[in-house]
Coordinates of N, CA, C and O in Angstrom, one line a residue:
X1 N 109.8 84.4 97.0 CA 109.1 83.3 96.3 C 107.8 82.9 97.1 O 107.9 82.8 98.3
X2 N 106.7 82.8 96.4 CA 105.5 82.4 97.0 C 105.2 81.0 96.5 O 105.1 80.7 95.3
X3 N 105.0 80.0 97.4 CA 104.6 78.6 97.1 C 103.3 78.3 97.6 O 102.9 78.7 98.8
X4 N 102.5 77.7 96.8 CA 101.1 77.4 97.2 C 100.9 75.9 97.5 O 101.8 75.1 97.4
X5 N 99.7 75.6 97.9 CA 99.4 74.2 98.3 C 99.7 73.2 97.2 O 99.2 73.3 96.1
X6 N 100.5 72.2 97.6 CA 100.9 71.2 96.6 C 99.7 70.2 96.2 O 99.8 69.5 95.2
X7 N 98.6 70.2 96.9 CA 97.5 69.4 96.6 C 96.5 70.1 95.6 O 95.4 69.7 95.5
X8 N 97.0 71.1 95.0 CA 96.1 71.9 94.1 C 95.8 71.0 92.8 O 96.5 70.0 92.5
X9 N 94.8 71.5 92.1 CA 94.5 70.8 90.8 C 95.3 71.3 89.7 O 95.9 72.4 89.8
X10 N 95.3 70.6 88.6 CA 96.1 70.9 87.4 C 95.7 72.4 86.9 O 94.5 72.7 86.8
X11 N 96.7 73.2 86.7 CA 96.5 74.5 86.2 C 96.6 75.6 87.3 O 96.7 76.8 87.0
X12 N 96.5 75.2 88.6 CA 96.7 76.1 89.6 C 98.1 76.6 89.8 O 99.0 75.9 89.4
X13 N 98.3 77.8 90.3 CA 99.6 78.3 90.5 C 100.3 77.5 91.6 O 99.8 77.4 92.7
X14 N 101.4 77.0 91.3 CA 102.2 76.2 92.3 C 103.3 77.0 92.9 O 103.6 76.9 94.1
X15 N 103.9 77.9 92.1 CA 105.1 78.7 92.5 C 105.1 80.0 91.7 O 104.7 80.0 90.5
X16 N 105.4 81.1 92.4 CA 105.5 82.3 91.7 C 106.6 83.2 92.3 O 106.7 83.2 93.5
X17 N 107.4 83.8 91.5 CA 108.5 84.6 92.0 C 108.9 85.7 91.0 O 108.7 85.6 89.8
X18 N 109.5 86.8 91.5 CA 110.0 87.9 90.6 C 111.5 87.5 90.3 O 112.3 87.2 91.2
X19 N 111.8 87.6 89.0 CA 113.2 87.3 88.6 C 114.0 88.6 88.6 O 113.4 89.7 88.6
X20 N 115.3 88.5 88.5 CA 116.2 89.7 88.5 C 115.9 90.6 87.4 O 116.1 91.8 87.5
X21 N 115.5 90.1 86.2 CA 115.3 90.9 85.0 C 113.9 91.5 85.0 O 113.4 92.2 84.1
X22 N 113.1 91.4 86.1 CA 111.8 92.0 86.3 C 110.6 91.1 85.9 O 109.5 91.5 86.1
X23 N 110.9 90.0 85.2 CA 109.9 89.1 84.8 C 109.3 88.4 86.0 O 110.0 88.2 87.0
X24 N 108.1 87.9 85.9 CA 107.5 87.1 87.0 C 107.5 85.7 86.5 O 106.9 85.4 85.4
X25 N 108.1 84.8 87.2 CA 108.1 83.4 86.8 C 107.0 82.6 87.6 O 106.9 82.7 88.8
X26 N 106.2 81.9 86.8 CA 105.0 81.2 87.3 C 105.2 79.7 86.9 O 105.4 79.4 85.7
X27 N 105.0 78.9 87.9 CA 104.9 77.4 87.6 C 103.5 77.0 88.0 O 103.0 77.3 89.1
X28 N 102.9 76.3 87.0 CA 101.5 75.8 87.3 C 101.6 74.3 87.5 O 102.4 73.5 87.0
X29 N 100.6 73.9 88.4 CA 100.5 72.4 88.7 C 100.2 71.7 87.4 O 99.3 72.1 86.6
X30 N 100.9 70.6 87.1 CA 100.7 69.8 86.0 C 101.3 70.2 84.7 O 101.1 69.6 83.6
X31 N 102.0 71.4 84.7 CA 102.6 71.9 83.5 C 104.1 71.6 83.6 O 104.8 71.9 84.6
X32 N 104.7 71.0 82.5 CA 106.2 70.7 82.6 C 107.0 72.0 82.6 O 108.1 72.0 83.2
X33 N 106.5 73.0 81.9 CA 107.3 74.2 81.7 C 107.0 75.3 82.7 O 105.9 75.3 83.4
X34 N 107.9 76.2 82.9 CA 107.7 77.4 83.7 C 107.5 78.5 82.7 O 108.0 78.5 81.6
X35 N 106.7 79.5 83.2 CA 106.4 80.7 82.3 C 107.0 81.9 83.0 O 106.7 82.1 84.2
X36 N 107.7 82.7 82.2 CA 108.2 83.9 82.7 C 107.5 85.0 81.9 O 107.6 85.1 80.7
X37 N 106.8 85.9 82.7 CA 105.9 86.8 82.0 C 106.1 88.3 82.6 O 106.6 88.5 83.7
X38 N 105.7 89.2 81.7 CA 105.6 90.6 82.1 C 104.2 91.0 81.8 O 103.6 90.6 80.8
X39 N 103.5 91.7 82.7 CA 102.1 92.0 82.6 C 101.9 93.5 82.6 O 102.7 94.2 83.3
X40 N 100.9 93.9 81.8 CA 100.6 95.3 81.8 C 99.2 95.5 82.5 O 98.2 94.8 82.1
X41 N 99.2 96.2 83.6 CA 98.0 96.4 84.4 C 97.3 97.8 84.1 O 96.4 98.1 84.9
X42 N 97.8 98.5 83.1 CA 97.3 99.8 82.9 C 95.9 99.8 82.2 O 95.2 100.8 82.3
X43 N 95.5 98.7 81.6 CA 94.2 98.6 81.0 C 93.1 98.2 81.9 O 93.3 98.1 83.1
X44 N 92.0 97.9 81.3 CA 90.9 97.4 82.1 C 91.1 96.1 82.7 O 90.5 95.8 83.8
X45 N 91.9 95.3 82.1 CA 92.2 93.9 82.6 C 93.7 93.7 82.4 O 94.3 94.2 81.5
X46 N 94.3 92.9 83.2 CA 95.7 92.6 83.0 C 95.9 91.8 81.7 O 95.1 91.0 81.3
X47 N 97.1 92.2 81.0 CA 97.4 91.5 79.8 C 98.9 91.2 79.7 O 99.7 92.0 80.3
X48 N 99.2 90.1 79.1 CA 100.6 89.7 79.0 C 101.2 90.6 77.9 O 100.7 90.7 76.8
X49 N 102.4 91.1 78.1 CA 103.2 91.9 77.1 C 104.5 91.2 76.8 O 105.1 91.6 75.8
X50 N 104.9 90.2 77.6 CA 106.1 89.4 77.3 C 105.9 88.1 78.0 O 105.4 88.0 79.1
X51 N 106.4 87.0 77.3 CA 106.3 85.7 77.8 C 107.4 84.8 77.3 O 107.7 84.8 76.1
X52 N 108.0 84.1 78.2 CA 109.0 83.0 77.8 C 108.5 81.7 78.4 O 108.0 81.6 79.5
X53 N 108.8 80.7 77.6 CA 108.5 79.3 78.1 C 109.8 78.6 78.4 O 110.7 78.6 77.5
X54 N 110.0 78.1 79.6 CA 111.3 77.6 80.0 C 111.1 76.1 80.3 O 110.3 75.7 81.2
X55 N 111.9 75.3 79.7 CA 111.9 73.8 80.0 C 112.7 73.6 81.2 O 113.7 74.2 81.5
X56 N 112.2 72.8 82.1 CA 112.9 72.6 83.4 C 114.3 72.1 83.3 O 115.2 72.5 84.1
X57 N 114.6 71.2 82.4 CA 116.0 70.6 82.3 C 116.3 70.4 80.8 O 117.1 69.4 80.5
X58 N 115.8 71.2 79.9 CA 116.0 71.0 78.5 C 115.5 69.7 77.9 O 115.8 69.4 76.8
X59 N 114.8 68.9 78.7 CA 114.3 67.7 78.1 C 112.8 67.8 77.7 O 112.4 67.0 76.8
X60 N 112.1 68.8 78.2 CA 110.7 68.9 77.8 C 110.6 69.8 76.5 O 111.0 70.9 76.4
X61 N 110.1 69.2 75.4 CA 110.0 69.8 74.1 C 108.9 70.9 74.2 O 107.9 70.7 74.8
X62 N 109.2 72.0 73.5 CA 108.2 73.1 73.3 C 107.7 73.0 71.9 O 108.4 73.4 70.9
X63 N 106.5 72.4 71.7 CA 106.0 72.2 70.4 C 104.6 72.9 70.3 O 104.2 73.6 71.2
X64 N 103.9 72.7 69.2 CA 102.7 73.3 69.0 C 101.6 73.0 70.0 O 100.8 73.9 70.4
X65 N 101.6 71.8 70.5 CA 100.6 71.4 71.5 C 100.9 72.2 72.8 O 100.0 72.7 73.5
X66 N 102.2 72.3 73.2 CA 102.6 73.1 74.4 C 102.1 74.5 74.3 O 101.5 75.1 75.2
X67 N 102.3 75.1 73.1 CA 101.9 76.5 72.9 C 100.4 76.7 73.0 O 99.9 77.6 73.6
X68 N 99.7 75.8 72.4 CA 98.2 75.9 72.4 C 97.6 75.7 73.8 O 96.6 76.2 74.1
X69 N 98.4 75.0 74.7 CA 97.8 74.8 76.1 C 98.3 75.8 77.1 O 98.0 75.7 78.2
X70 N 98.9 76.9 76.6 CA 99.3 78.0 77.6 C 98.0 78.7 78.0 O 97.3 79.3 77.3
X71 N 97.8 78.8 79.3 CA 96.7 79.5 79.9 C 97.0 81.0 80.1 O 97.3 81.4 81.2
X72 N 96.9 81.7 79.0 CA 97.3 83.1 78.9 C 96.6 83.9 80.0 O 97.2 84.7 80.7
X73 N 95.3 83.8 80.0 CA 94.5 84.6 81.0 C 94.9 84.3 82.4 O 95.0 85.2 83.2
X74 N 95.1 83.0 82.7 CA 95.4 82.7 84.1 C 96.8 83.2 84.4 O 97.0 83.7 85.5
X75 N 97.7 83.2 83.5 CA 99.1 83.7 83.7 C 99.0 85.2 83.9 O 99.7 85.8 84.9
X76 N 98.2 85.9 83.1 CA 98.1 87.4 83.3 C 97.5 87.7 84.6 O 98.0 88.6 85.3
X77 N 96.4 87.1 85.0 CA 95.8 87.4 86.2 C 96.6 87.0 87.4 O 96.7 87.8 88.4
X78 N 97.4 85.9 87.4 CA 98.2 85.5 88.5 C 99.4 86.5 88.6 O 99.7 86.9 89.7
X79 N 100.0 86.9 87.5 CA 101.1 87.9 87.6 C 100.6 89.2 88.1 O 101.2 89.9 88.9
X80 N 99.4 89.7 87.6 CA 98.8 90.9 88.1 C 98.5 90.9 89.6 O 98.8 91.8 90.3
X81 N 98.0 89.8 90.1 CA 97.7 89.6 91.5 C 99.0 89.6 92.3 O 99.0 90.3 93.3
X82 N 100.0 89.0 91.8 CA 101.3 88.9 92.5 C 101.8 90.3 92.6 O 102.3 90.7 93.7
X83 N 101.8 91.1 91.5 CA 102.3 92.5 91.6 C 101.4 93.4 92.5 O 101.9 94.2 93.3
X84 N 100.1 93.2 92.4 CA 99.2 94.0 93.2 C 99.4 93.7 94.7 O 99.2 94.6 95.5
X85 N 99.8 92.5 95.0 CA 100.0 92.2 96.4 C 101.5 92.4 96.8 O 102.0 91.8 97.7
X86 N 102.1 93.4 96.2 CA 103.5 93.8 96.5 C 104.5 92.7 96.4 O 105.3 92.4 97.2
X87 N 104.4 92.0 95.2 CA 105.3 90.9 94.9 C 105.2 89.8 96.0 O 106.3 89.3 96.4
X88 N 104.0 89.5 96.4 CA 103.9 88.4 97.3 C 103.7 88.8 98.8 O 103.6 87.9 99.7
X89 N 103.9 90.0 99.1 CA 103.7 90.5 100.5 C 102.2 90.2 100.9 O 101.3 90.1 100.0
X90 N 102.0 90.1 102.2 CA 100.6 89.8 102.6 C 99.8 91.1 102.7 O 99.7 91.7 103.8
X91 N 99.2 91.5 101.6 CA 98.3 92.6 101.6 C 97.1 92.3 100.7 O 97.1 91.2 100.1
X92 N 96.1 93.1 100.7 CA 94.9 92.9 99.9 C 94.8 94.0 98.9 O 95.5 95.1 99.1
X93 N 93.9 93.9 98.0 CA 93.7 95.0 97.0 C 93.3 96.2 97.7 O 93.7 97.3 97.4
X94 N 92.4 96.1 98.7 CA 91.9 97.2 99.5 C 93.0 98.0 100.2 O 93.0 99.2 100.3
X95 N 94.0 97.2 100.6 CA 95.2 97.9 101.3 C 96.1 98.6 100.3 O 96.8 99.5 100.7
X96 N 96.1 98.2 99.1 CA 97.0 98.8 98.1 C 96.4 100.2 97.7 O 97.0 101.2 97.8
X97 N 95.2 100.1 97.1 CA 94.6 101.3 96.7 C 93.1 101.0 96.4 O 92.8 100.3 95.4
X98 N 92.2 101.5 97.2 CA 90.8 101.4 97.0 C 90.2 102.7 96.6 O 90.0 103.6 97.5
X99 N 90.0 103.0 95.3 CA 89.5 104.3 94.9 C 88.0 104.5 95.3 O 87.5 105.6 95.1
X100 N 87.4 103.6 96.0 CA 86.0 103.8 96.4 C 85.8 104.2 97.8 O 84.7 104.4 98.3
X101 N 86.9 104.3 98.5 CA 86.8 104.7 100.0 C 86.1 106.0 100.2 O 85.3 106.1 101.1
X102 N 86.3 107.0 99.3 CA 85.7 108.3 99.4 C 84.2 108.1 99.1 O 83.3 108.8 99.7
X103 N 83.8 107.2 98.2 CA 82.4 107.1 97.8 C 81.6 106.2 98.7 O 80.4 106.1 98.6
X104 N 82.3 105.5 99.6 CA 81.6 104.5 100.5 C 80.6 105.2 101.4 O 80.9 106.0 102.2
X105 N 79.3 104.9 101.2 CA 78.3 105.5 102.0 C 78.3 104.9 103.4 O 78.8 103.8 103.6
X106 N 77.8 105.6 104.4 CA 77.7 105.0 105.7 C 76.8 103.8 105.6 O 75.8 103.7 104.9
X107 N 77.2 102.8 106.4 CA 76.4 101.5 106.4 C 75.0 101.8 107.0 O 74.9 102.3 108.1
X108 N 74.0 101.4 106.3 CA 72.7 101.5 106.8 C 72.3 100.2 107.6 O 73.0 99.2 107.5
X109 N 71.3 100.2 108.4 CA 71.0 99.1 109.2 C 70.7 97.8 108.4 O 70.8 96.7 108.9
X110 N 70.4 98.0 107.1 CA 70.1 96.8 106.3 C 68.7 96.3 106.4 O 67.8 97.0 107.0
X111 N 68.5 95.1 105.9 CA 67.2 94.6 106.0 C 66.4 94.7 104.7 O 66.9 95.3 103.8
X112 N 65.3 94.1 104.7 CA 64.5 94.0 103.4 C 64.0 95.4 103.1 O 63.7 96.2 103.9
X113 N 64.0 95.7 101.8 CA 63.6 97.0 101.3 C 64.6 98.1 101.5 O 64.3 99.3 101.3
X114 N 65.8 97.7 101.9 CA 66.9 98.7 102.1 C 67.3 99.3 100.7 O 67.8 98.6 99.8
X115 N 67.0 100.6 100.5 CA 67.3 101.2 99.2 C 68.7 101.7 99.1 O 69.2 102.3 100.1
X116 N 69.3 101.4 98.0 CA 70.7 101.8 97.8 C 70.7 103.1 96.9 O 69.9 103.2 96.0
X117 N 71.7 104.0 97.2 CA 71.7 105.2 96.4 C 72.8 105.1 95.3 O 73.5 104.0 95.2
X118 N 73.0 106.1 94.5 CA 73.9 106.1 93.4 C 75.3 105.9 93.8 O 76.1 105.2 93.1
X119 N 75.7 106.4 95.0 CA 77.1 106.2 95.5 C 77.4 104.7 95.7 O 78.5 104.3 95.4
X120 N 76.4 104.0 96.1 CA 76.6 102.5 96.4 C 76.9 101.8 95.0 O 77.8 101.1 94.9
X121 N 76.1 102.1 94.0 CA 76.3 101.5 92.7 C 77.6 102.0 92.0 O 78.2 101.2 91.3
X122 N 77.9 103.2 92.2 CA 79.2 103.7 91.7 C 80.4 103.0 92.4 O 81.3 102.6 91.8
X123 N 80.2 102.7 93.7 CA 81.2 102.0 94.4 C 81.3 100.6 93.9 O 82.5 100.1 93.7
X124 N 80.2 99.9 93.7 CA 80.2 98.5 93.2 C 81.0 98.5 91.9 O 81.8 97.6 91.6
X125 N 80.7 99.4 91.0 CA 81.3 99.5 89.7 C 82.8 99.6 89.8 O 83.6 98.9 89.2
X126 N 83.3 100.6 90.7 CA 84.7 100.8 90.8 C 85.4 99.6 91.5 O 86.5 99.3 91.2
X127 N 84.7 99.0 92.5 CA 85.3 97.8 93.1 C 85.5 96.6 92.1 O 86.5 96.0 92.0
X128 N 84.5 96.5 91.2 CA 84.6 95.4 90.2 C 85.8 95.7 89.2 O 86.6 94.8 88.9
X129 N 85.9 96.9 88.8 CA 87.0 97.3 87.9 C 88.4 97.2 88.6 O 89.3 96.7 88.0
X130 N 88.4 97.6 89.8 CA 89.7 97.5 90.6 C 90.1 96.1 90.7 O 91.3 95.7 90.5
X131 N 89.2 95.2 91.1 CA 89.5 93.8 91.3 C 89.9 93.2 89.9 O 90.9 92.4 89.9
X132 N 89.2 93.5 88.9 CA 89.6 93.0 87.5 C 90.9 93.4 87.1 O 91.7 92.6 86.6
X133 N 91.3 94.7 87.3 CA 92.6 95.2 86.9 C 93.7 94.6 87.6 O 94.8 94.5 87.1
X134 N 93.4 94.1 88.9 CA 94.5 93.5 89.7 C 94.4 92.0 89.7 O 95.1 91.4 90.5
X135 N 93.6 91.4 88.8 CA 93.7 90.0 88.6 C 92.9 89.2 89.7 O 93.0 88.0 89.7
X136 N 92.0 89.8 90.4 CA 91.2 89.1 91.4 C 89.8 88.8 90.8 O 89.4 89.4 89.8
X137 N 89.1 87.9 91.3 CA 87.8 87.6 90.9 C 86.8 88.7 91.3 O 86.6 89.0 92.5
X138 N 86.3 89.5 90.3 CA 85.5 90.7 90.7 C 84.3 90.4 91.6 O 84.1 91.1 92.6
X139 N 83.5 89.4 91.2 CA 82.3 89.2 92.0 C 82.7 88.8 93.5 O 82.1 89.2 94.4
X140 N 83.7 87.9 93.6 CA 84.1 87.5 94.9 C 84.7 88.6 95.7 O 84.5 88.7 96.9
X141 N 85.4 89.5 95.1 CA 86.0 90.6 95.7 C 84.9 91.6 96.3 O 85.0 92.0 97.4
X142 N 83.9 91.9 95.4 CA 82.9 92.7 95.9 C 82.1 92.1 97.0 O 81.7 92.7 98.0
X143 N 81.8 90.8 96.9 CA 81.1 90.1 97.9 C 81.8 90.1 99.2 O 81.2 90.4 100.3
X144 N 83.1 89.9 99.2 CA 83.9 89.9 100.5 C 84.0 91.3 101.0 O 83.9 91.5 102.2
X145 N 84.2 92.3 100.1 CA 84.4 93.7 100.5 C 83.1 94.2 101.1 O 83.1 95.0 102.1
X146 N 81.9 93.9 100.5 CA 80.7 94.4 101.0 C 79.9 93.5 101.9 O 78.8 93.8 102.4
X147 N 80.5 92.4 102.2 CA 79.9 91.4 103.1 C 78.5 91.0 102.6 O 77.5 91.1 103.3
X148 N 78.5 90.6 101.3 CA 77.2 90.3 100.7 C 77.4 88.9 99.9 O 78.5 88.5 99.7
X149 N 76.3 88.3 99.6 CA 76.3 87.1 98.9 C 76.5 87.4 97.4 O 76.3 88.5 96.9
X150 N 77.0 86.4 96.6 CA 77.2 86.5 95.2 C 75.9 86.9 94.5 O 75.9 87.7 93.6
X151 N 74.8 86.2 94.8 CA 73.5 86.6 94.1 C 73.2 88.1 94.4 O 72.7 88.8 93.5
X152 N 73.5 88.6 95.6 CA 73.2 90.0 95.9 C 74.1 90.9 95.0 O 73.7 91.9 94.4
X153 N 75.4 90.5 94.9 CA 76.4 91.2 94.1 C 75.9 91.2 92.6 O 76.0 92.2 91.9
X154 N 75.4 90.1 92.1 CA 74.9 90.0 90.8 C 73.7 91.0 90.6 O 73.7 91.7 89.5
X155 N 72.9 91.2 91.5 CA 71.8 92.2 91.5 C 72.4 93.6 91.4 O 71.9 94.5 90.7
X156 N 73.4 93.8 92.3 CA 74.0 95.2 92.3 C 74.7 95.5 90.9 O 74.6 96.6 90.5
X157 N 75.3 94.4 90.3 CA 76.0 94.6 89.0 C 74.9 95.0 88.0 O 75.1 96.0 87.2
X158 N 73.8 94.3 88.0 CA 72.7 94.6 87.0 C 72.2 96.0 87.2 O 72.0 96.8 86.3
X159 N 72.0 96.5 88.5 CA 71.5 97.8 88.8 C 72.6 98.9 88.4 O 72.2 99.9 87.9
X160 N 73.9 98.6 88.7 CA 74.9 99.5 88.3 C 75.0 99.7 86.8 O 75.2 100.8 86.3
X161 N 74.7 98.6 86.0 CA 74.6 98.7 84.6 C 73.4 99.6 84.2 O 73.5 100.5 83.3
X162 N 72.3 99.3 84.8 CA 71.0 100.0 84.5 C 71.2 101.5 84.7 O 70.7 102.3 84.0
X163 N 71.9 101.9 85.8 CA 72.1 103.3 86.2 C 73.2 104.0 85.4 O 73.4 105.1 85.5
X164 N 73.9 103.2 84.6 CA 75.0 103.8 83.8 C 76.3 103.9 84.4 O 77.2 104.5 83.8
X165 N 76.6 103.3 85.5 CA 77.9 103.3 86.2 C 78.8 102.2 85.7 O 80.0 102.3 86.0
X166 N 78.2 101.3 85.0 CA 79.0 100.1 84.6 C 78.6 99.8 83.2 O 77.4 99.7 82.9
X167 N 79.6 99.6 82.3 CA 79.3 99.2 80.9 C 78.6 97.8 80.9 O 78.9 97.0 81.7
X168 N 77.8 97.6 79.9 CA 77.2 96.3 79.7 C 78.3 95.2 79.5 O 78.1 94.1 80.0
X169 N 79.3 95.5 78.8 CA 80.4 94.6 78.6 C 81.6 94.8 79.4 O 82.8 94.7 79.0
X170 N 81.4 95.3 80.7 CA 82.5 95.7 81.6 C 83.5 94.6 81.8 O 84.7 94.8 81.9
X171 N 83.1 93.3 81.7 CA 84.1 92.2 82.0 C 85.1 92.0 80.8 O 86.1 91.4 81.0
X172 N 84.7 92.5 79.6 CA 85.6 92.2 78.5 C 86.1 93.5 77.9 O 87.0 93.5 77.0
X173 N 85.6 94.7 78.3 CA 86.0 95.9 77.7 C 87.4 96.3 78.1 O 87.9 96.0 79.2
X174 N 88.1 97.0 77.2 CA 89.5 97.5 77.5 C 89.5 98.9 77.9 O 88.5 99.6 77.6
X175 N 90.5 99.4 78.4 CA 90.6 100.8 78.8 C 90.6 101.7 77.5 O 90.0 102.8 77.5
X176 N 91.2 101.2 76.4 CA 91.1 102.0 75.2 C 89.7 102.2 74.7 O 89.4 103.2 74.2
X177 N 88.9 101.1 74.8 CA 87.5 101.2 74.4 C 86.8 102.3 75.3 O 86.0 103.1 74.8
X178 N 87.1 102.3 76.6 CA 86.5 103.2 77.5 C 86.9 104.7 77.1 O 86.1 105.5 77.1
X179 N 88.2 104.9 76.8 CA 88.7 106.2 76.5 C 88.1 106.7 75.1 O 87.7 107.8 75.0
X180 N 88.0 105.8 74.2 CA 87.4 106.1 72.9 C 86.0 106.5 73.0 O 85.5 107.5 72.4
X181 N 85.2 105.8 73.8 CA 83.8 106.1 73.9 C 83.6 107.4 74.7 O 82.7 108.2 74.4
X182 N 84.5 107.7 75.7 CA 84.4 108.9 76.4 C 84.7 110.1 75.5 O 84.1 111.2 75.6
X183 N 85.7 110.0 74.7 CA 86.0 111.0 73.7 C 84.9 111.3 72.7 O 84.8 112.5 72.3
X184 N 84.2 110.3 72.3 CA 83.2 110.4 71.4 C 81.9 111.2 71.9 O 81.1 111.7 71.2
X185 N 81.8 111.2 73.2 CA 80.6 111.8 73.8 C 80.7 113.3 73.9 O 81.6 113.9 74.0

């Protein structure tokens, strides 16, 4: 079981644990109910494929308002991140599987006018997709991984799109869309 800071704001993950039936139980700050979910990480972004809403002591009613307030995206990303981190073990996405290690160019001295090659932008695109698939914030992950600022990462994302290594709608595209477009070419 992983427990987070109790001084979190409403909607933050307060508690997360794997249940015996394989579901991941998530308790959010400020939510009466617990959510038991199963997530599919095979697509471009994590998605919920099963969800149960559990009342803490059968006193909290599950009504239309409760259902409308379910933060589906947050639950999917939290569950995916929990799975990606080895069910709460202390690892990072890079330690699990970084498909860009082979593509990582040698670090250049840097500085103004430092030109990046195709391998760099291919690596940026793959890091973004890896982070997204595992429920991490893509821009923050690339920034931390490459030791760069977020504005710099934004420029890299734009250039990766321009060079064709990243779809224009990469943040919302699904794996099925990617497969369909590849088959059409």
